[in-house]
């Protein structure tokens, strides 16, 4: 039987129509956690350092603002402003393996920092109020390449209650924590570096 370019196209369309993307595999606890943050989309909140040491001196005396800025069904982008430093954005993404946290770091001109998009994947279901993100392999490699061996055991934690959101970093000899008051929205900060509006 002679095939034409049209029959070949039809065959291609038929065979490719069954290709599907991997399903997301977040748990109900992770979905509830994600949704609790998304409920504050468009709002900004001020935070206070409630644990830290000399390694966290860059945060001392600065206004700390989190802004739940961009929200979709699968991803949240939450810039974390430290005074006039608008380089940091937390990116929380639903994946087929659970929730993933990345730290998007930019320079003032919008270019990526050499240490950026580091983070990790949830190792367990967590809860609707708390999720933890142990450092992943690609982040460990990035840290080592940039002389940050001290960071290769990082675990990031996020907690959300009706009145408070917490960002926390733990590793040996370090426990850094910022608590944000969700009861008092504040004026929206500027766009994070690398975002035009």
Coordinates of N, CA and C in Angstrom, one line a residue:
X1 N 0.9 -1.2 0.0 CA 0.0 0.0 0.0 C 0.9 1.2 0.0
X2 N 0.6 2.2 -0.9 CA 1.4 3.4 -1.0 C 1.0 4.4 0.1
X3 N 1.9 4.9 0.8 CA 1.6 5.9 1.8 C 1.9 7.3 1.3
X4 N 1.1 8.2 1.7 CA 1.3 9.6 1.3 C 1.7 10.4 2.5
X5 N 2.1 11.6 2.2 CA 2.5 12.4 3.4 C 1.4 12.7 4.3
X6 N 0.1 12.6 3.7 CA -1.0 12.9 4.6 C -1.3 11.7 5.5
X7 N -1.2 10.5 4.9 CA -1.4 9.3 5.8 C -0.3 9.1 6.8
X8 N 0.9 9.5 6.5 CA 2.0 9.5 7.4 C 1.7 10.5 8.6
X9 N 1.2 11.7 8.2 CA 0.8 12.7 9.2 C -0.3 12.2 10.1
X10 N -1.3 11.5 9.5 CA -2.4 11.0 10.3 C -1.9 9.9 11.3
X11 N -0.9 9.1 10.8 CA -0.4 8.0 11.7 C 0.4 8.7 12.9
X12 N 1.1 9.7 12.5 CA 1.9 10.4 13.6 C 1.0 11.0 14.6
X13 N 0.0 11.7 14.2 CA -1.0 12.3 15.1 C -1.7 11.2 16.0
X14 N -2.0 10.1 15.4 CA -2.6 9.0 16.1 C -1.7 8.5 17.2
X15 N -0.4 8.2 16.8 CA 0.5 7.6 17.8 C 0.9 8.6 18.9
X16 N 1.0 9.9 18.6 CA 1.4 10.9 19.6 C 0.3 11.3 20.5
X17 N -0.9 11.0 20.1 CA -2.0 11.5 20.9 C -2.1 10.8 22.2
X18 N -1.4 9.7 22.4 CA -1.4 8.9 23.6 C -0.3 9.3 24.6
X19 N 0.6 10.2 24.1 CA 1.7 10.6 25.0 C 1.1 11.5 26.0
X20 N 1.4 11.3 27.3 CA 0.9 12.1 28.4 C 2.1 12.5 29.3
X21 N 2.0 13.7 29.9 CA 3.0 14.1 30.8 C 2.9 13.4 32.1
X22 N 4.0 13.3 32.9 CA 3.8 12.6 34.2 C 2.9 13.4 35.1
X23 N 2.1 12.6 35.8 CA 1.1 13.3 36.7 C 1.8 13.9 37.9
X24 N 1.3 15.0 38.4 CA 1.8 15.5 39.7 C 1.5 14.6 40.8
X25 N 2.4 14.5 41.8 CA 2.2 13.5 42.9 C 2.4 14.2 44.2
X26 N 1.9 15.4 44.4 CA 1.9 16.0 45.7 C 0.8 15.3 46.6
X27 N 1.1 15.3 47.9 CA 0.1 14.7 48.8 C -1.0 15.7 49.2
X28 N -2.0 15.3 49.8 CA -3.1 16.2 50.2 C -2.5 17.2 51.2
X29 N -1.5 16.7 52.1 CA -0.9 17.6 53.0 C -0.1 18.7 52.3
X30 N 0.6 18.3 51.3 CA 1.4 19.3 50.5 C 0.5 20.2 49.7
X31 N -0.6 19.7 49.2 CA -1.5 20.6 48.5 C -2.1 21.6 49.4
X32 N -2.5 21.2 50.6 CA -3.1 22.1 51.6 C -2.0 23.2 52.0
X33 N -0.8 22.8 52.2 CA 0.3 23.8 52.5 C 0.4 24.8 51.4
X34 N 0.5 24.3 50.1 CA 0.7 25.1 48.9 C -0.5 26.1 48.9
X35 N -1.7 25.6 49.1 CA -2.9 26.4 48.9 C -3.0 27.5 50.0
X36 N -2.4 27.2 51.2 CA -2.5 28.2 52.3 C -1.6 29.3 52.0
X37 N -0.5 29.1 51.3 CA 0.4 30.2 50.9 C -0.3 31.0 49.7
X38 N -0.8 30.2 48.8 CA -1.5 30.8 47.6 C -2.6 31.7 48.0
X39 N -3.2 31.4 49.1 CA -4.4 32.2 49.6 C -4.0 33.7 49.9
X40 N -2.7 33.9 50.1 CA -2.2 35.3 50.3 C -1.6 35.9 49.1
X41 N -1.9 35.4 47.9 CA -1.4 35.9 46.7 C -1.7 37.4 46.5
X42 N -0.7 38.1 46.1 CA -0.9 39.5 45.9 C -0.6 40.4 47.1
X43 N -0.3 39.8 48.2 CA -0.1 40.5 49.4 C 1.4 40.4 49.9
X44 N 1.8 41.3 50.7 CA 3.2 41.3 51.2 C 3.1 41.5 52.8
X45 N 4.1 40.9 53.4 CA 4.1 40.9 54.9 C 5.5 41.1 55.4
X46 N 5.6 41.8 56.6 CA 6.9 42.1 57.2 C 7.3 41.0 58.2
X47 N 8.6 40.7 58.2 CA 9.1 39.6 59.1 C 10.1 40.1 60.0
X48 N 10.4 39.2 61.0 CA 11.4 39.5 62.0 C 12.3 38.3 62.2
X49 N 13.6 38.5 62.3 CA 14.5 37.4 62.5 C 14.3 36.9 64.0
X50 N 14.0 35.7 64.2 CA 13.7 35.1 65.5 C 14.8 34.1 65.9
X51 N 15.7 33.7 65.0 CA 16.8 32.9 65.3 C 17.9 33.1 64.3
X52 N 19.2 33.1 64.7 CA 20.3 33.3 63.8 C 21.6 33.5 64.6
X53 N 22.6 33.7 63.8 CA 23.9 34.0 64.5 C 24.7 35.0 63.6
X54 N 26.0 35.0 63.8 CA 26.8 36.0 63.0 C 26.8 35.8 61.5
X55 N 26.5 34.6 61.1 CA 26.4 34.3 59.6 C 25.2 35.0 59.0
X56 N 24.3 35.5 59.8 CA 23.1 36.1 59.4 C 23.1 37.6 59.5
X57 N 24.3 38.2 59.7 CA 24.4 39.6 60.0 C 23.8 40.5 58.8
X58 N 23.8 40.0 57.6 CA 23.2 40.7 56.5 C 21.8 41.1 56.7
X59 N 21.1 40.4 57.6 CA 19.7 40.6 57.8 C 19.4 41.5 59.0
X60 N 20.4 41.9 59.7 CA 20.3 42.7 60.9 C 19.9 44.1 60.6
X61 N 18.9 44.6 61.3 CA 18.5 46.0 61.1 C 17.8 46.3 59.7
X62 N 17.5 45.3 58.9 CA 16.9 45.5 57.6 C 15.4 45.2 57.7
X63 N 14.6 45.9 56.9 CA 13.2 45.6 56.7 C 13.1 44.3 55.9
X64 N 12.5 43.3 56.4 CA 12.3 42.0 55.8 C 10.9 41.9 55.3
X65 N 10.7 41.7 54.0 CA 9.4 41.6 53.4 C 9.3 40.4 52.5
X66 N 8.3 39.6 52.7 CA 7.9 38.5 51.7 C 6.7 39.0 50.9
X67 N 6.7 38.7 49.7 CA 5.6 39.1 48.8 C 5.2 37.9 48.0
X68 N 3.9 37.4 48.2 CA 3.4 36.3 47.5 C 3.0 36.9 46.1
X69 N 3.9 36.9 45.2 CA 3.8 37.7 44.0 C 3.1 37.0 42.8
X70 N 3.5 35.8 42.5 CA 3.0 35.1 41.4 C 2.5 33.7 41.8
X71 N 1.3 33.4 41.4 CA 0.7 32.2 41.8 C 0.0 31.5 40.6
X72 N 0.3 30.2 40.4 CA -0.5 29.4 39.5 C -0.9 28.1 40.2
X73 N -1.5 27.2 39.5 CA -1.9 26.0 40.1 C -0.8 25.1 40.5
X74 N 0.4 25.3 39.9 CA 1.5 24.5 40.2 C 2.8 25.2 40.7
X75 N 2.8 26.5 40.7 CA 4.0 27.2 41.1 C 3.7 28.5 41.9
X76 N 4.5 28.8 42.9 CA 4.4 30.1 43.6 C 5.7 30.7 43.6
X77 N 5.7 32.0 43.3 CA 7.0 32.8 43.4 C 6.8 33.9 44.5
X78 N 7.7 33.8 45.5 CA 7.6 34.6 46.7 C 8.9 35.4 46.8
X79 N 9.1 36.6 46.3 CA 10.3 37.4 46.6 C 10.5 37.6 48.1
X80 N 11.7 37.6 48.5 CA 12.1 37.9 49.9 C 13.0 39.1 49.9
X81 N 12.5 40.2 50.2 CA 13.3 41.5 50.2 C 14.0 41.8 51.5
X82 N 15.2 42.1 51.4 CA 16.0 42.4 52.6 C 16.5 43.8 52.5
X83 N 15.8 44.8 53.0 CA 16.1 46.2 52.9 C 16.0 46.5 51.4
X84 N 17.1 47.1 50.8 CA 17.2 47.5 49.4 C 17.7 46.3 48.5
X85 N 17.9 45.2 49.1 CA 18.3 44.0 48.3 C 17.1 43.2 47.9
X86 N 16.9 43.2 46.6 CA 15.7 42.6 46.0 C 16.2 41.4 45.1
X87 N 17.2 40.7 45.6 CA 17.8 39.6 44.8 C 17.2 38.2 44.9
X88 N 16.4 38.0 46.0 CA 15.9 36.7 46.3 C 14.5 36.4 46.0
X89 N 14.2 35.3 45.5 CA 12.8 34.8 45.3 C 12.7 33.3 45.6
X90 N 11.8 33.0 46.5 CA 11.5 31.6 46.7 C 10.6 31.1 45.7
X91 N 10.9 29.9 45.1 CA 10.0 29.3 44.1 C 9.6 27.9 44.6
X92 N 8.3 27.8 44.8 CA 7.7 26.6 45.3 C 6.9 25.9 44.2
X93 N 7.3 24.7 43.8 CA 6.7 24.1 42.6 C 6.2 22.7 43.0
X94 N 5.0 22.4 42.5 CA 4.4 21.0 42.5 C 5.1 20.2 41.4
X95 N 5.5 19.0 41.8 CA 6.2 18.1 40.8 C 5.6 16.7 40.9
X96 N 6.1 15.8 40.1 CA 5.6 14.4 40.2 C 6.2 13.7 41.4
X97 N 7.2 14.4 42.1 CA 7.8 13.8 43.3 C 7.4 14.4 44.6
X98 N 6.7 15.5 44.5 CA 6.3 16.3 45.7 C 6.5 17.8 45.5
X99 N 6.7 18.5 46.5 CA 7.0 19.9 46.4 C 8.5 20.2 46.3
X100 N 8.9 21.1 45.5 CA 10.3 21.5 45.3 C 10.4 23.0 45.7
X101 N 11.5 23.3 46.4 CA 11.8 24.7 46.8 C 13.1 25.1 46.1
X102 N 13.1 26.2 45.4 CA 14.3 26.7 44.8 C 14.5 28.2 45.2
X103 N 15.7 28.6 45.3 CA 16.1 30.0 45.6 C 16.6 30.6 44.4
X104 N 15.9 31.5 43.8 CA 16.3 32.3 42.6 C 17.0 33.5 43.0
X105 N 18.3 33.6 42.8 CA 19.1 34.7 43.2 C 19.6 35.5 42.0
X106 N 19.4 36.8 42.0 CA 19.7 37.6 40.8 C 20.6 38.8 41.2
X107 N 21.3 39.3 40.3 CA 22.1 40.6 40.5 C 21.1 41.7 40.1
X108 N 21.6 42.9 40.4 CA 20.7 44.1 40.2 C 20.4 44.3 38.7
X109 N 21.3 43.8 37.8 CA 21.0 44.0 36.4 C 20.1 42.9 35.9
X110 N 19.7 42.0 36.8 CA 18.7 40.9 36.4 C 19.4 39.6 36.1
X111 N 20.7 39.6 35.9 CA 21.5 38.4 35.6 C 21.5 37.4 36.8
X112 N 21.6 36.2 36.5 CA 21.6 35.2 37.6 C 22.9 35.2 38.4
X113 N 22.8 35.1 39.7 CA 24.0 34.9 40.5 C 24.6 33.5 40.2
X114 N 25.9 33.3 40.5 CA 26.5 32.0 40.2 C 25.9 30.9 41.2
X115 N 25.4 31.4 42.3 CA 24.8 30.5 43.3 C 23.3 30.8 43.2
X116 N 22.5 30.0 42.4 CA 21.1 30.3 42.3 C 20.4 29.0 42.0
X117 N 19.1 29.1 42.2 CA 18.1 28.0 42.0 C 18.5 26.7 42.8
X118 N 19.2 27.0 43.9 CA 19.5 25.9 44.8 C 18.3 25.6 45.7
X119 N 18.2 24.4 46.3 CA 17.1 24.1 47.2 C 17.0 22.6 47.3
X120 N 15.7 22.1 47.3 CA 15.5 20.7 47.5 C 14.1 20.3 47.4
X121 N 13.9 19.0 47.4 CA 12.6 18.4 47.3 C 12.1 17.8 48.6
X122 N 10.8 17.9 48.9 CA 10.3 17.3 50.1 C 10.7 15.8 50.2
X123 N 11.1 15.4 51.3 CA 11.5 14.0 51.5 C 10.3 13.2 52.1
X124 N 9.3 13.8 52.6 CA 8.1 13.1 53.1 C 6.9 14.0 52.9
X125 N 5.7 13.5 53.3 CA 4.5 14.2 53.1 C 4.3 15.5 53.9
X126 N 5.1 15.6 55.0 CA 5.0 16.8 55.8 C 3.6 17.0 56.3
X127 N 3.2 18.2 56.5 CA 1.8 18.5 57.0 C 1.3 19.7 56.3
X128 N 0.0 20.0 56.5 CA -0.6 21.2 56.0 C 0.0 22.5 56.5
X129 N 0.7 22.4 57.6 CA 1.3 23.5 58.3 C 2.8 23.6 58.1
X130 N 3.5 22.5 57.7 CA 4.9 22.5 57.7 C 5.5 21.6 56.5
X131 N 6.5 22.1 55.8 CA 7.2 21.3 54.8 C 8.7 21.5 54.9
X132 N 9.4 20.5 54.8 CA 10.9 20.6 54.8 C 11.5 20.2 53.5
X133 N 12.6 20.8 53.2 CA 13.3 20.6 51.9 C 14.8 20.4 52.1
X134 N 15.2 19.1 52.2 CA 16.6 18.8 52.3 C 17.3 19.2 51.0
X135 N 18.6 19.6 51.1 CA 19.4 20.0 50.0 C 19.5 18.9 49.0
X136 N 19.4 19.2 47.7 CA 19.4 18.2 46.6 C 20.8 18.1 46.0
X137 N 21.1 17.1 45.2 CA 22.4 16.8 44.7 C 22.9 18.0 43.8
X138 N 22.1 18.5 43.0 CA 22.6 19.6 42.1 C 22.9 20.9 42.9
X139 N 22.2 21.1 44.0 CA 22.6 22.2 44.9 C 23.9 22.0 45.6
X140 N 24.1 20.7 46.0 CA 25.4 20.4 46.7 C 26.5 20.6 45.7
X141 N 26.4 20.2 44.5 CA 27.4 20.4 43.5 C 27.7 21.9 43.3
X142 N 26.6 22.7 43.2 CA 26.7 24.2 43.0 C 27.5 24.8 44.2
X143 N 27.1 24.4 45.4 CA 27.7 24.9 46.6 C 29.2 24.6 46.6
X144 N 29.6 23.3 46.3 CA 31.0 22.9 46.3 C 31.8 23.7 45.2
X145 N 31.2 23.9 44.1 CA 31.9 24.6 43.0 C 32.2 26.0 43.4
X146 N 31.4 26.6 44.3 CA 31.5 28.0 44.7 C 32.0 28.2 46.1
X147 N 32.7 27.1 46.6 CA 33.4 27.2 47.9 C 32.4 27.3 49.1
X148 N 31.2 26.8 49.0 CA 30.2 26.8 50.1 C 30.0 25.5 50.6
X149 N 31.0 24.7 51.0 CA 30.9 23.4 51.5 C 30.1 23.4 52.8
X150 N 30.1 24.5 53.5 CA 29.3 24.5 54.8 C 27.8 24.4 54.5
X151 N 27.4 24.6 53.3 CA 25.9 24.6 53.0 C 25.4 23.2 52.5
X152 N 26.3 22.2 52.4 CA 25.9 21.0 51.7 C 25.0 20.1 52.6
X153 N 24.7 20.5 53.8 CA 23.8 19.7 54.6 C 22.5 20.6 54.9
X154 N 22.4 21.6 54.2 CA 21.2 22.5 54.4 C 19.9 21.8 54.4
X155 N 19.0 22.2 55.3 CA 17.6 21.8 55.2 C 16.8 23.1 55.3
X156 N 15.9 23.4 54.4 CA 15.0 24.5 54.5 C 13.6 24.1 55.0
X157 N 13.0 24.9 55.8 CA 11.7 24.6 56.3 C 10.8 25.8 56.1
X158 N 9.6 25.5 55.8 CA 8.5 26.6 55.8 C 7.3 26.1 56.6
X159 N 6.8 27.1 57.4 CA 5.7 26.8 58.3 C 4.6 27.8 58.0
X160 N 3.4 27.4 58.0 CA 2.3 28.4 57.8 C 1.1 28.1 58.7
X161 N 0.8 29.1 59.5 CA -0.4 29.1 60.4 C -1.3 30.3 59.9
X162 N -2.5 30.3 60.4 CA -3.4 31.4 60.0 C -2.8 32.8 60.2
X163 N -2.0 33.0 61.3 CA -1.4 34.3 61.6 C 0.0 34.5 61.3
X164 N 0.7 33.4 60.9 CA 2.2 33.5 60.7 C 2.7 32.6 59.7
X165 N 3.7 33.1 58.9 CA 4.5 32.3 58.0 C 6.0 32.3 58.5
X166 N 6.6 31.2 58.4 CA 8.0 31.1 58.8 C 8.9 30.5 57.8
X167 N 10.0 31.1 57.5 CA 11.1 30.6 56.7 C 12.3 30.2 57.6
X168 N 12.8 29.0 57.5 CA 13.9 28.6 58.4 C 14.9 27.8 57.6
X169 N 16.2 28.0 58.0 CA 17.3 27.2 57.4 C 18.0 26.6 58.6
X170 N 18.2 25.3 58.5 CA 19.0 24.6 59.5 C 20.1 23.8 58.9
X171 N 21.2 23.7 59.7 CA 22.3 22.8 59.4 C 23.2 22.8 60.7
X172 N 24.2 22.0 60.7 CA 25.0 22.0 61.9 C 25.6 23.4 62.3
X173 N 25.3 23.8 63.5 CA 25.8 25.1 64.0 C 25.1 26.3 63.4
X174 N 24.0 26.0 62.7 CA 23.2 27.2 62.2 C 21.7 26.9 62.2
X175 N 21.0 27.9 62.7 CA 19.5 27.8 62.7 C 19.0 29.2 62.5
X176 N 18.7 29.5 61.3 CA 18.2 30.9 60.9 C 16.7 30.8 60.7
X177 N 16.0 31.8 61.2 CA 14.5 31.8 61.1 C 14.0 33.2 61.0
X178 N 13.0 33.4 60.1 CA 12.3 34.6 60.0 C 10.8 34.3 60.1
X179 N 10.1 35.0 61.0 CA 8.7 34.9 61.2 C 8.0 36.1 60.6
X180 N 7.0 35.9 59.7 CA 6.2 36.9 59.1 C 4.8 37.0 59.6
X181 N 4.4 38.2 59.9 CA 3.0 38.5 60.5 C 2.0 38.5 59.4
X182 N 1.2 37.5 59.2 CA 0.2 37.4 58.2 C -1.1 38.2 58.5
X183 N -1.2 38.8 59.7 CA -2.4 39.5 60.0 C -2.3 41.0 59.6
X184 N -1.1 41.4 59.1 CA -0.9 42.8 58.8 C -0.2 43.0 57.5
X185 N -1.0 42.9 56.4 CA -0.3 43.2 55.1 C 0.3 44.6 55.0
X186 N 1.4 44.6 54.3 CA 2.1 45.9 54.2 C 2.2 46.3 52.7
X187 N 2.7 47.6 52.5 CA 2.8 48.1 51.1 C 3.6 47.1 50.3
X188 N 3.2 47.0 49.0 CA 4.0 46.1 48.2 C 5.4 46.6 47.9
X189 N 6.4 45.7 47.9 CA 7.7 46.1 47.6 C 7.9 46.3 46.1
X190 N 9.1 46.8 45.7 CA 9.4 46.8 44.2 C 9.5 45.4 43.7
X191 N 9.5 45.3 42.4 CA 9.7 44.0 41.7 C 11.0 43.5 42.0
X192 N 11.2 42.2 42.2 CA 12.5 41.6 42.4 C 13.4 41.9 41.2
X193 N 14.7 41.9 41.5 CA 15.6 42.1 40.4 C 15.4 41.0 39.3
X194 N 15.5 41.4 38.0 CA 15.3 40.5 36.9 C 13.8 40.5 36.4
X195 N 12.9 41.2 37.1 CA 11.5 41.3 36.7 C 11.2 42.7 36.4
X196 N 10.7 43.0 35.2 CA 10.5 44.4 34.8 C 9.3 45.1 35.4
X197 N 8.3 44.3 35.9 CA 7.1 45.0 36.4 C 6.5 44.2 37.5

